[in-house]
PDB file of C-alpha atoms and ligand atoms in Angstrom:
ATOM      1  CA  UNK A   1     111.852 116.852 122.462  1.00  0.00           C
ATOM      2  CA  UNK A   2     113.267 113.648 121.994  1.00  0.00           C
ATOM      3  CA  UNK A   3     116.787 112.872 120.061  1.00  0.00           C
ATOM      4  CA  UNK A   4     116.565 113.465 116.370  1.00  0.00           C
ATOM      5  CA  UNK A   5     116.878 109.805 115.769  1.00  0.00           C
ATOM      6  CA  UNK A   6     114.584 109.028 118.562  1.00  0.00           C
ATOM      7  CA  UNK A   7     111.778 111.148 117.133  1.00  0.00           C
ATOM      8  CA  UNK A   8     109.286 109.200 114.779  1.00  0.00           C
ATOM      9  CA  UNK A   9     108.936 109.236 110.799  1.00  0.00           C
ATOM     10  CA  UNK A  10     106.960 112.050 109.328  1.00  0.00           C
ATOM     11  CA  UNK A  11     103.282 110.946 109.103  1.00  0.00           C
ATOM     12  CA  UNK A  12     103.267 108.191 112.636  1.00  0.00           C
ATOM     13  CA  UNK A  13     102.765 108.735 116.021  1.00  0.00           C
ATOM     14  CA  UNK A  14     105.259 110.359 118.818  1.00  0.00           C
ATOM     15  CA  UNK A  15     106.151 107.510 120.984  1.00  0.00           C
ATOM     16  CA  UNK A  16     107.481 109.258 124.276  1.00  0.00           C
ATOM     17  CA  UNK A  17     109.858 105.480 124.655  1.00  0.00           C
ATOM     18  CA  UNK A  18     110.907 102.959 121.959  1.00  0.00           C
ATOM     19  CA  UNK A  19     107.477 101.896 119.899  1.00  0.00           C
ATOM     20  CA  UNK A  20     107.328  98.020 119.615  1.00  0.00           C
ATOM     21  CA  UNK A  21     106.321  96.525 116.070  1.00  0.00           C
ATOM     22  CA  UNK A  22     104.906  93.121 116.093  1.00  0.00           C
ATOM     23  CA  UNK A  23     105.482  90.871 113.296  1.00  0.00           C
ATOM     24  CA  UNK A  24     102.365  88.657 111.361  1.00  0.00           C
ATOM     25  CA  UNK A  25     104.000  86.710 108.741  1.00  0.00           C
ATOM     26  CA  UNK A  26     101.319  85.404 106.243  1.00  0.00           C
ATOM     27  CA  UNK A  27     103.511  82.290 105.326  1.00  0.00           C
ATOM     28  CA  UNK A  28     103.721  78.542 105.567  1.00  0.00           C
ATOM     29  CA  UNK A  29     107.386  78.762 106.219  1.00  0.00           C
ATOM     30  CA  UNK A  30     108.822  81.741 107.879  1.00  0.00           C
ATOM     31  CA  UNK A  31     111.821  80.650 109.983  1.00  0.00           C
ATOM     32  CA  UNK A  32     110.299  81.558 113.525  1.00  0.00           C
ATOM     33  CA  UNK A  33     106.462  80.950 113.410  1.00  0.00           C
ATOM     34  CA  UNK A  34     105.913  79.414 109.776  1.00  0.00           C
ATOM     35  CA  UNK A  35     102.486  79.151 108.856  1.00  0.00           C
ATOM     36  CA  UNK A  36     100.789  79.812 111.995  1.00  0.00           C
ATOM     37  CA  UNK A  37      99.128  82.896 110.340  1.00  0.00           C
ATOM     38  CA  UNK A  38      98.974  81.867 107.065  1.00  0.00           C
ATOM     39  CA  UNK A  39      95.254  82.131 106.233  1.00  0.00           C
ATOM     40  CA  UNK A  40      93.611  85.893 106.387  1.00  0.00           C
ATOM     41  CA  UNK A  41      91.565  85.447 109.336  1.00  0.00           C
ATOM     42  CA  UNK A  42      94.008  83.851 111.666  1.00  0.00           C
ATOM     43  CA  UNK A  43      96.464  86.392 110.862  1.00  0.00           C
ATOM     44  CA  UNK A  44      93.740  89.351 111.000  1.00  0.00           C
ATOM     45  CA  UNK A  45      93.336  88.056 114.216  1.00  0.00           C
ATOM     46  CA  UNK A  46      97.143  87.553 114.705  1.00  0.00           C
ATOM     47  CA  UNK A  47      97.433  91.501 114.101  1.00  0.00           C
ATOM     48  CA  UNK A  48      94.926  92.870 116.704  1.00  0.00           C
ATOM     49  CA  UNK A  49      95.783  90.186 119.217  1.00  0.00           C
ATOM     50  CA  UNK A  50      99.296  91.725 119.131  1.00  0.00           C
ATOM     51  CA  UNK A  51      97.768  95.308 119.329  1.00  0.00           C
ATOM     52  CA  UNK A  52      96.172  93.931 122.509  1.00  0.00           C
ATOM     53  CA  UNK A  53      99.209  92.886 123.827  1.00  0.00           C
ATOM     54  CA  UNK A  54     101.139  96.271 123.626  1.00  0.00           C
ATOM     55  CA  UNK A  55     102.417  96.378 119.923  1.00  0.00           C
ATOM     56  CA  UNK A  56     102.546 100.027 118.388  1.00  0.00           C
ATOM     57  CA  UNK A  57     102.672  98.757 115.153  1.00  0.00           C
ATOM     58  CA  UNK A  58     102.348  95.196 113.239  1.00  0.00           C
ATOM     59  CA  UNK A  59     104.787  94.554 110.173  1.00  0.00           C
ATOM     60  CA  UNK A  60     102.673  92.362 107.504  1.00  0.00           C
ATOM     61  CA  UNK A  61     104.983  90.296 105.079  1.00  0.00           C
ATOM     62  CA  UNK A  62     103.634  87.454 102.946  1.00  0.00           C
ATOM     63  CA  UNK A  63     107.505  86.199 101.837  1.00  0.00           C
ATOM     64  CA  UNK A  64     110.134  84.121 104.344  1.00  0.00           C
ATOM     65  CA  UNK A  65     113.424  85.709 104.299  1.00  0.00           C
ATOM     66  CA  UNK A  66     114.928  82.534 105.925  1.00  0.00           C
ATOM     67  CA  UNK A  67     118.217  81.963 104.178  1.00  0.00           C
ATOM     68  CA  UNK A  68     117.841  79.377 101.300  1.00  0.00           C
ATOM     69  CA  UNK A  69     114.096  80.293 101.157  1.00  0.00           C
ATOM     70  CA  UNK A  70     112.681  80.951  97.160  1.00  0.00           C
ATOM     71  CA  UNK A  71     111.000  83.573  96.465  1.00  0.00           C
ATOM     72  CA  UNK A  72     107.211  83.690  95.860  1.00  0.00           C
ATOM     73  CA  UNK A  73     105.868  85.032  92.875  1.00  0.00           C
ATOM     74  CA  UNK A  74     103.743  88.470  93.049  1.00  0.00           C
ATOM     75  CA  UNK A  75     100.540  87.730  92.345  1.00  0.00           C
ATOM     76  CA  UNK A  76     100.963  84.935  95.421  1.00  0.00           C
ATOM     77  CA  UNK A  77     102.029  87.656  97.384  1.00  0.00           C
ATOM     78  CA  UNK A  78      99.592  90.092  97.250  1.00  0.00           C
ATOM     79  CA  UNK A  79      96.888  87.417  97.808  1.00  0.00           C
ATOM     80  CA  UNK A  80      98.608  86.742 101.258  1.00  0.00           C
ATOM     81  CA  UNK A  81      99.077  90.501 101.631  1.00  0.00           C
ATOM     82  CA  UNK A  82      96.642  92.648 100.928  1.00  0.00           C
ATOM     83  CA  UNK A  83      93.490  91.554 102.398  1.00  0.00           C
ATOM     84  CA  UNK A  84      95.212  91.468 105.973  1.00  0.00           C
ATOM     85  CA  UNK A  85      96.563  94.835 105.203  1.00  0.00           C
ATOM     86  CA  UNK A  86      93.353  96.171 104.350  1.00  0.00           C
ATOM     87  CA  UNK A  87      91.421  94.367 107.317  1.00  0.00           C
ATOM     88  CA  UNK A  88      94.079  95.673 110.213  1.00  0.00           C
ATOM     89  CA  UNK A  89      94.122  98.995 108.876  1.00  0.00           C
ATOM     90  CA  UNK A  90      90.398  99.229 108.713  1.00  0.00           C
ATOM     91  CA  UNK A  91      90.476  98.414 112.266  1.00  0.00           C
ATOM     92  CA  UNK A  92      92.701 101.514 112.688  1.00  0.00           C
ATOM     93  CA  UNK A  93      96.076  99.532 113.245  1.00  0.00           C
ATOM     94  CA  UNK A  94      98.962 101.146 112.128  1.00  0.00           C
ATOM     95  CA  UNK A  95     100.999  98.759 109.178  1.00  0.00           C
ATOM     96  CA  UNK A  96     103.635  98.383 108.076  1.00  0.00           C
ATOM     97  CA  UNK A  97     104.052  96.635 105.378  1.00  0.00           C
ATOM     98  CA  UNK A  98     107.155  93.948 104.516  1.00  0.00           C
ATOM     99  CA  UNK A  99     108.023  93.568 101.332  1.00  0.00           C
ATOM    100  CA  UNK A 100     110.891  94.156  98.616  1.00  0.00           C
ATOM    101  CA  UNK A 101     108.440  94.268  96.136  1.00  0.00           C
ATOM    102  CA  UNK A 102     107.249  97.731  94.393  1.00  0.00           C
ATOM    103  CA  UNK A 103     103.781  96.705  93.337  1.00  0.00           C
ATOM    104  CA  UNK A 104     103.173  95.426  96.688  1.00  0.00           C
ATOM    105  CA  UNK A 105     104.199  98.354  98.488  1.00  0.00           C
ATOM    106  CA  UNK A 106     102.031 100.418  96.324  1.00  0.00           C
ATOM    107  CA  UNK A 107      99.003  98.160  96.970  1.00  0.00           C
ATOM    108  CA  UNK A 108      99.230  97.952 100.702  1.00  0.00           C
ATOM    109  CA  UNK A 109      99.752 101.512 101.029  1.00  0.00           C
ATOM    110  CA  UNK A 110      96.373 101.544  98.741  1.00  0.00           C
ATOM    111  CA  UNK A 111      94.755  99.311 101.076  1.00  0.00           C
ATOM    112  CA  UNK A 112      96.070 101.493 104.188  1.00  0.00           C
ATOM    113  CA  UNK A 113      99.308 100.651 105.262  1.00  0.00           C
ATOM    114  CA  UNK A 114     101.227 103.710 106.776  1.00  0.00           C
ATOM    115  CA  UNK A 115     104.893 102.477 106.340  1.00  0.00           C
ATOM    116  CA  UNK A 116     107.026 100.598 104.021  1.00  0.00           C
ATOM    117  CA  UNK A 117     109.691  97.725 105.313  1.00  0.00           C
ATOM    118  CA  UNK A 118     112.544  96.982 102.706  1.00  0.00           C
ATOM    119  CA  UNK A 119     114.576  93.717 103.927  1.00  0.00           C
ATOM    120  CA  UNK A 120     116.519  94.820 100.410  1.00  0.00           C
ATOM    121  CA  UNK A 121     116.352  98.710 101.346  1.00  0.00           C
ATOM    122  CA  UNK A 122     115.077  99.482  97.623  1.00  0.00           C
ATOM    123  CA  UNK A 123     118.311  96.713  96.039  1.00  0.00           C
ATOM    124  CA  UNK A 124     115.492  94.160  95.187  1.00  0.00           C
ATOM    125  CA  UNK A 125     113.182  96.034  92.899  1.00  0.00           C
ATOM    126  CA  UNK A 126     114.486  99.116  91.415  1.00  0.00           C
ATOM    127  CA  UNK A 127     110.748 100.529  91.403  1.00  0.00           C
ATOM    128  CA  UNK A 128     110.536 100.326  95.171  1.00  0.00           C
ATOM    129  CA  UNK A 129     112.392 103.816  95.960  1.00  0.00           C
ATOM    130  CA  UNK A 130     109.936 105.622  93.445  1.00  0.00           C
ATOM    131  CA  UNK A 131     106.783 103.720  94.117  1.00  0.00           C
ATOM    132  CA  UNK A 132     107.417 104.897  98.217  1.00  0.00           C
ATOM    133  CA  UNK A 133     108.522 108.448  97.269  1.00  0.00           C
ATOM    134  CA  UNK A 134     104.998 108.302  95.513  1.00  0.00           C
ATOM    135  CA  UNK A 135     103.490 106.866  98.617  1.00  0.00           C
ATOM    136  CA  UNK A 136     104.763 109.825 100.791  1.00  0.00           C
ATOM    137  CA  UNK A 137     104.980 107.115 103.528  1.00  0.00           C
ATOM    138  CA  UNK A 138     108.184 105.988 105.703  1.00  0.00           C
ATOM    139  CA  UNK A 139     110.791 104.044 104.203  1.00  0.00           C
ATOM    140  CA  UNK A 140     113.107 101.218 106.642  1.00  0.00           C
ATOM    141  CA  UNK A 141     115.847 101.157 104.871  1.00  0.00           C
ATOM    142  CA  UNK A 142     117.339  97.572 106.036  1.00  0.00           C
ATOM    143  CA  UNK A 143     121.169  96.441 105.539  1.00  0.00           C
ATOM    144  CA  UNK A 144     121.026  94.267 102.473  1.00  0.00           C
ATOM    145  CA  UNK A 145     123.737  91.925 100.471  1.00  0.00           C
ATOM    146  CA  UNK A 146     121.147  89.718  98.489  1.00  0.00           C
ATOM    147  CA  UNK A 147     119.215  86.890  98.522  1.00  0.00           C
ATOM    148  CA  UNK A 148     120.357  84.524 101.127  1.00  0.00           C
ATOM    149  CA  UNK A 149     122.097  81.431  99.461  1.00  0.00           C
ATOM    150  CA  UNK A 150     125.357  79.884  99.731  1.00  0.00           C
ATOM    151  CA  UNK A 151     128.428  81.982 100.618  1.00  0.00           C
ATOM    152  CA  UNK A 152     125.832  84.852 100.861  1.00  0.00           C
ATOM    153  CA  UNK A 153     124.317  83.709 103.770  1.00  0.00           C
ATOM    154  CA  UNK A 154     126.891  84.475 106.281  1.00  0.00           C
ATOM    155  CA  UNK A 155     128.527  87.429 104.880  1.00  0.00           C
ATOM    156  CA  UNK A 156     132.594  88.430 104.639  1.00  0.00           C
ATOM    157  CA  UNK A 157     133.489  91.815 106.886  1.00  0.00           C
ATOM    158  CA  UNK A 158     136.668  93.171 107.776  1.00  0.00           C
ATOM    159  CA  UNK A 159     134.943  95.326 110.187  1.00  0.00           C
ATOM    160  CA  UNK A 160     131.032  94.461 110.276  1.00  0.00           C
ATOM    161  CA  UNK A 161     130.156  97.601 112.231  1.00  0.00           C
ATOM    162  CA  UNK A 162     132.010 100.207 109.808  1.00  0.00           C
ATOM    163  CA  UNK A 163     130.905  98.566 106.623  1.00  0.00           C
ATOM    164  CA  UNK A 164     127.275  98.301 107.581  1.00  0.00           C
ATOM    165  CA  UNK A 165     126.998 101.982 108.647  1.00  0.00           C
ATOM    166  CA  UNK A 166     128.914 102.666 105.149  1.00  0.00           C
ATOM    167  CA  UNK A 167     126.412 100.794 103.052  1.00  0.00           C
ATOM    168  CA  UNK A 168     123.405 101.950 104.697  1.00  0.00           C
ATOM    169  CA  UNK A 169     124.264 105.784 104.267  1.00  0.00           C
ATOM    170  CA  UNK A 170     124.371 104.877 100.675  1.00  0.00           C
ATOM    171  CA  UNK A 171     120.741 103.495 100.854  1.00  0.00           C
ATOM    172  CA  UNK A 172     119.786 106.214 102.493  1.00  0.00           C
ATOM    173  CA  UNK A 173     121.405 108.571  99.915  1.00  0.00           C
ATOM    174  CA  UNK A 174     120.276 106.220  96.904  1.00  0.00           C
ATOM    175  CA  UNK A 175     116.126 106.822  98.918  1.00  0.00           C
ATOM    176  CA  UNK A 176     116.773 110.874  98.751  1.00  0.00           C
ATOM    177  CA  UNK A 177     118.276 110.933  95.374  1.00  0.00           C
ATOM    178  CA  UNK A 178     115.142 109.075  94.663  1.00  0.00           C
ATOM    179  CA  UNK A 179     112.525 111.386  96.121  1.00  0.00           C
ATOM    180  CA  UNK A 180     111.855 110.248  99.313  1.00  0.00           C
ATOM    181  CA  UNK A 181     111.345 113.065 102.154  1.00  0.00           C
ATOM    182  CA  UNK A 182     114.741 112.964 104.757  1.00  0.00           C
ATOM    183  CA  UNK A 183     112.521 112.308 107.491  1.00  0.00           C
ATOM    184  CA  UNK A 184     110.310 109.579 106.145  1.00  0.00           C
ATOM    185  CA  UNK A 185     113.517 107.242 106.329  1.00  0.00           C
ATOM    186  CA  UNK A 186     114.121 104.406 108.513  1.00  0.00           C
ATOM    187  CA  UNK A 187     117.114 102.435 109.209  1.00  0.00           C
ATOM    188  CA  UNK A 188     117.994  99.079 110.207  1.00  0.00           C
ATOM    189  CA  UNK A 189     121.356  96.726 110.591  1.00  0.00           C
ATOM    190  CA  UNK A 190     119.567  94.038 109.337  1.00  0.00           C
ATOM    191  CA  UNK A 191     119.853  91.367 112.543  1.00  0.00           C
ATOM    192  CA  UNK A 192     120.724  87.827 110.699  1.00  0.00           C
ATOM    193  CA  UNK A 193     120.751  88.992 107.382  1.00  0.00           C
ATOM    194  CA  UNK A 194     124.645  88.087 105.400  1.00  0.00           C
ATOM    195  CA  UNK A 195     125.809  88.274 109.161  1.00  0.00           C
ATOM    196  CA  UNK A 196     127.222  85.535 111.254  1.00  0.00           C
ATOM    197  CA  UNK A 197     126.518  85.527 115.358  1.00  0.00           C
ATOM    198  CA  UNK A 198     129.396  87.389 115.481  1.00  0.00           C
ATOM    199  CA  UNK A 199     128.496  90.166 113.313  1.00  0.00           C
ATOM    200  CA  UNK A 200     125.474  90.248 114.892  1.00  0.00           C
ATOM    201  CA  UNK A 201     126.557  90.962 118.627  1.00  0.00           C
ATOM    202  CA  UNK A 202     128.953  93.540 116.700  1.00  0.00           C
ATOM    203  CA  UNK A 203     125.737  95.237 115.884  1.00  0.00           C
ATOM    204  CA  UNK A 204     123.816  95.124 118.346  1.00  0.00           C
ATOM    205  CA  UNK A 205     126.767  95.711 120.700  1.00  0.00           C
ATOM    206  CA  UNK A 206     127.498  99.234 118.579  1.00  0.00           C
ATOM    207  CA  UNK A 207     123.883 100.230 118.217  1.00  0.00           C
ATOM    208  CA  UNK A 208     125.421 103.786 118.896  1.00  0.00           C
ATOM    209  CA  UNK A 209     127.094 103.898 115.734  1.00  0.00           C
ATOM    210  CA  UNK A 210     123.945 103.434 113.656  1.00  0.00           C
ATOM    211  CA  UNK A 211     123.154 107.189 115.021  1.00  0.00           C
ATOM    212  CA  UNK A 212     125.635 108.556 112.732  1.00  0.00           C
ATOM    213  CA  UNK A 213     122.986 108.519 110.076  1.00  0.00           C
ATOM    214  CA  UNK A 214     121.110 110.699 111.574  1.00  0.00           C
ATOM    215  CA  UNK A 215     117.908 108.627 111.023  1.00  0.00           C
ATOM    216  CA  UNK A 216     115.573 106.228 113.147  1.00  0.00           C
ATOM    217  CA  UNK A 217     116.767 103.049 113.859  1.00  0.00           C
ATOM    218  CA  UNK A 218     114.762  99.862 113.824  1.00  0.00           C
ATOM    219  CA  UNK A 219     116.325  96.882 115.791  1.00  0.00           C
ATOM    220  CA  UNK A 220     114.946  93.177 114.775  1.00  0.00           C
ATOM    221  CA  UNK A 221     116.829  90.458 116.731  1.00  0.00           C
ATOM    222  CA  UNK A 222     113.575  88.632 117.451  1.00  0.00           C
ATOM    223  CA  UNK A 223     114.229  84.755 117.884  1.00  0.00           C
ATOM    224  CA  UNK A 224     117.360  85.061 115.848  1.00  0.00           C
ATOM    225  CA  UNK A 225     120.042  82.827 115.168  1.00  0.00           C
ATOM    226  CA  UNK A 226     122.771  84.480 116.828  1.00  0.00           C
ATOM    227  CA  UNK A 227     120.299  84.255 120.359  1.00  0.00           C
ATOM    228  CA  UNK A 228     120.145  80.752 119.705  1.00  0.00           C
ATOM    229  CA  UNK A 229     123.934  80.058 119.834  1.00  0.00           C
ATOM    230  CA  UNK A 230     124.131  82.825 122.942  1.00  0.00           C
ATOM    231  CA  UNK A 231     121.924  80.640 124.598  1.00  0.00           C
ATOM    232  CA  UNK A 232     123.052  77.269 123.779  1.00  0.00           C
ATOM    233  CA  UNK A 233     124.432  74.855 126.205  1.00  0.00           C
ATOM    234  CA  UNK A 234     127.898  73.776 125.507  1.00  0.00           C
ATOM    235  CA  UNK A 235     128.118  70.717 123.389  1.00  0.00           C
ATOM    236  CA  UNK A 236     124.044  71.040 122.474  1.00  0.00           C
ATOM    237  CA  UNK A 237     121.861  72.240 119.891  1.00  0.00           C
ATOM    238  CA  UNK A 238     120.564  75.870 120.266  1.00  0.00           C
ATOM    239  CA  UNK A 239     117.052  76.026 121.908  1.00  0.00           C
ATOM    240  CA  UNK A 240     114.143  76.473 118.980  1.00  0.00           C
ATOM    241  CA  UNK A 241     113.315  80.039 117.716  1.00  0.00           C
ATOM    242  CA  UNK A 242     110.471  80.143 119.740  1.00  0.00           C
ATOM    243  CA  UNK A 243     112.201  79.547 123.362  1.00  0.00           C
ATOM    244  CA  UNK A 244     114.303  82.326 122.211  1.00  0.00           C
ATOM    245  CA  UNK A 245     111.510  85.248 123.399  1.00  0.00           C
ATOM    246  CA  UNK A 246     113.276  86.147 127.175  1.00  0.00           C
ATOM    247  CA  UNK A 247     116.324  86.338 125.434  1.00  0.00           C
ATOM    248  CA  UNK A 248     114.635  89.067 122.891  1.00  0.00           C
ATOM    249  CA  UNK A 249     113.447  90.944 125.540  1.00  0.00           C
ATOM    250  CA  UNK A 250     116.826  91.453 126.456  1.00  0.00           C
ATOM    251  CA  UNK A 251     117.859  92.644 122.741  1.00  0.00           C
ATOM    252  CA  UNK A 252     114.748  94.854 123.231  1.00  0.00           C
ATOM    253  CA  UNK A 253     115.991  96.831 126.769  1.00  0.00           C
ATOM    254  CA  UNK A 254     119.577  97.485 125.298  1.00  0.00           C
ATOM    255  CA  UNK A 255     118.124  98.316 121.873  1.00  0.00           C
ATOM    256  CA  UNK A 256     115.987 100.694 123.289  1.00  0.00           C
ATOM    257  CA  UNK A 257     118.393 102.086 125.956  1.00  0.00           C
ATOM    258  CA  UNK A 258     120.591 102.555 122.810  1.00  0.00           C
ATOM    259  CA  UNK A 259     118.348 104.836 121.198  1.00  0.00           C
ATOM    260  CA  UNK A 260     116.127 102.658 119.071  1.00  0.00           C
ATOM    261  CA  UNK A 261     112.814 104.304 117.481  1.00  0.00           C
ATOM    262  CA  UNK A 262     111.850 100.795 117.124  1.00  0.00           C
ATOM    263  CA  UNK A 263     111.951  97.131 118.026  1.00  0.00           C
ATOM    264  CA  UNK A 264     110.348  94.320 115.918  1.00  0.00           C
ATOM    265  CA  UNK A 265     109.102  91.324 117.372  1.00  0.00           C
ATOM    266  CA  UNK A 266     107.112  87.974 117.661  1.00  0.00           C
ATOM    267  CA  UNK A 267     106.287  88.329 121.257  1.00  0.00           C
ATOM    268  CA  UNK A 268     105.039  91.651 121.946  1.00  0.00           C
ATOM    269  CA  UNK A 269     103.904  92.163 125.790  1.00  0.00           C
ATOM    270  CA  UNK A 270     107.025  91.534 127.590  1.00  0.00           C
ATOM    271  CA  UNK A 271     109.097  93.451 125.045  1.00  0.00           C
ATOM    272  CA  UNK A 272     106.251  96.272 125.595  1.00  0.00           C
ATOM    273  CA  UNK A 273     107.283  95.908 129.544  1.00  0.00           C
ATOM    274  CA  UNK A 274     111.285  96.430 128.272  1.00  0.00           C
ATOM    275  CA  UNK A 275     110.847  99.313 126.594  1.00  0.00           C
ATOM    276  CA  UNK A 276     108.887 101.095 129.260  1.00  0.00           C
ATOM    277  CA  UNK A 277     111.350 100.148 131.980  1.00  0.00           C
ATOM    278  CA  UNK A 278     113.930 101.405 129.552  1.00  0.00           C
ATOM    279  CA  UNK A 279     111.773 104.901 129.484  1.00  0.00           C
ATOM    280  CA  UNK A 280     111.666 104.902 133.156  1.00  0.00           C
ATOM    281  CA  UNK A 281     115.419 104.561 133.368  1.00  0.00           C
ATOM    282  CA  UNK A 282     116.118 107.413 130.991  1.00  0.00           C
ATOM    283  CA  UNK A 283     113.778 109.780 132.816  1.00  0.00           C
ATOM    284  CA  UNK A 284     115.370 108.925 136.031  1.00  0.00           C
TER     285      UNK A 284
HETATM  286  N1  LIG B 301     113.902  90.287 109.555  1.00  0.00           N
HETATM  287  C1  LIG B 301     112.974  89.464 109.060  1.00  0.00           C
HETATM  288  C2  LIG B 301     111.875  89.952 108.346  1.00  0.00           C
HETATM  289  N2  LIG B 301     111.718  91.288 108.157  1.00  0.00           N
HETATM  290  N3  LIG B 301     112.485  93.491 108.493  1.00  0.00           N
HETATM  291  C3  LIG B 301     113.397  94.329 108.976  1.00  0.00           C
HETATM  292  N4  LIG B 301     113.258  95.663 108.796  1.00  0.00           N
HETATM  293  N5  LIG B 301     114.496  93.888 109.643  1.00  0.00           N
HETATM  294  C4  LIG B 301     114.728  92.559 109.860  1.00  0.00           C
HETATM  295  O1  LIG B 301     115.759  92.209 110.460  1.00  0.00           O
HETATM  296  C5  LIG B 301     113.768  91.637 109.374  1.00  0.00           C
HETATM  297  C6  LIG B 301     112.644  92.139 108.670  1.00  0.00           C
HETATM  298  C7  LIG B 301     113.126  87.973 109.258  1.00  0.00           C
HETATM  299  O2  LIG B 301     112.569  87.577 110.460  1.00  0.00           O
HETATM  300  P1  LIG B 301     111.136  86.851 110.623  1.00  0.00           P
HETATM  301  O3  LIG B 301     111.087  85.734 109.628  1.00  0.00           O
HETATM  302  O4  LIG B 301     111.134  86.393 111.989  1.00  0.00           O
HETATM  303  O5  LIG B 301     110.045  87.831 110.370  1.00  0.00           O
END
């Protein structure tokens, strides 16, 4: 039996290593792959390609999170949403579905999604926490201090590790108080999000600490910004988001020697080697 934060959300499959969630953003501007997949077929195809590959999951959002990005209105997003939703599903893919939006969570649960992913962890729409206790699906509860503008975007800590824990155990109370079943909930540092690189090796560094909640954690340094400046060359500009994919596989090994239920990603087949070596090493 593995760890009680190791073991999967009621209602998906045991994983006997860390599961690996692939990412399909249906957007023209997402800060890593904008608009590659931004028409329903391509990212249909997007989806089982990354099944192929190794991914466990794939995580469908229609709205960029990338800091000074505005938001989209609903209607927009469940156009971009729901048919690839309903298309992967059909093809038996587990979804998850990224979104801060209540309506849209309802609908892609509708159209088949098994999971809900909260960048906001229920702040952004106050229907969000009922709408998923409704859903009886899992819940990833990400670290959230708003929309990313300004002063926002960077975040103010005295101690980024013990303030993040803090403020996601009141998420996770604020999703229980609101219905949702203990072990349907999923959390998650959020990687980039009102952090600096700092903060963000912090994190990752003290993955350990996120197992105080008791819950399953979900790592998602993919092509970040902090793995840009760790790989910069002194004096130059950090290498683009998408020469950033050895260095996630890194984040994925340590994330998932940490203890990690889950690791979301662009690039799924090496990161689907990682977490398998890191089973191997466990076992040994
Ligand atoms: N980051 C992004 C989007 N969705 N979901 C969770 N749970 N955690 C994250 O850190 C997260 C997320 C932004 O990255 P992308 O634009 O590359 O998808």
């Amino acid at each position: 039996m593995p760890p009680l934060d190791r073991r999967a959300p009621a209602g998906l499959p045991e994983w006997d290593r860390c599961a690996v969630m692939g990412v399909v953003n249906v957007t023209p501007d997402s800060f890593s792959d904008g608009g590659r997949w931004f028409h329903t077929a391509a990212a249909v195809r997007r989806g089982l390609d990354l099944v192929e590959r190794g991914a466990d999951l794939v995580d469908v959002g229609g709205e960029s999170t990338r800091p000074g990005a505005s938001r989209i209105g609903e209607d927009e997003e469940l156009r971009r949403v729901i048919p690839v939703v309903r298309r992967l599903a059909a093809e038996n893919v587990i979804v998850s579905v990224d979104t801060m939006r209540a309506s849209v969570a309802a609908a892609a649960v509708e159209g088949g999604a098994a999971m809900v992913n909260d960048v906001s962890g229920g702040l952004a729409d106050p229907g969000m926490i009922p709408a998923v206790a409704a859903a009886e699906v899992p819940f990833v509860v990400m670290h959230w201090r708003g929309h990313l503008h300004g002063d926002n975007i960077e975040g103010r800590y005295d101690d980024v590790v013990t303030e993040v824990v803090d403020e996601l155990q009141g998420r996770v109370d604020a999703a229980l108080v609101g219905g949702i079943a203990p072990d349907r909930i999923i959390v998650d540092p959020g990687i980039g999000f009102s952090k600096d690189a700092d903060h963000d090796r912090a994190l990752l560094a003290h993955t350990n600490r996120l197992h105080a909640l008791r819950r399953p954690i979900l790592i998602a340094a993919s092509r970040k910004r902090f793995l840009g400046r760790i790989l910069a060359a002194p004096d130059s500009a950090p290498p683009p988001p998408r020469e950033r994919d050895a260095a996630t596989v890194a984040v994925s090994a340590l994330a998932a020697s940490a203890g990690a239920w889950a690791v979301r990603v662009h690039n799924v087949r090496a990161t689907a080697d990682a977490v398998r070596v890191a089973r191997a090493l466990e076992r040994a």
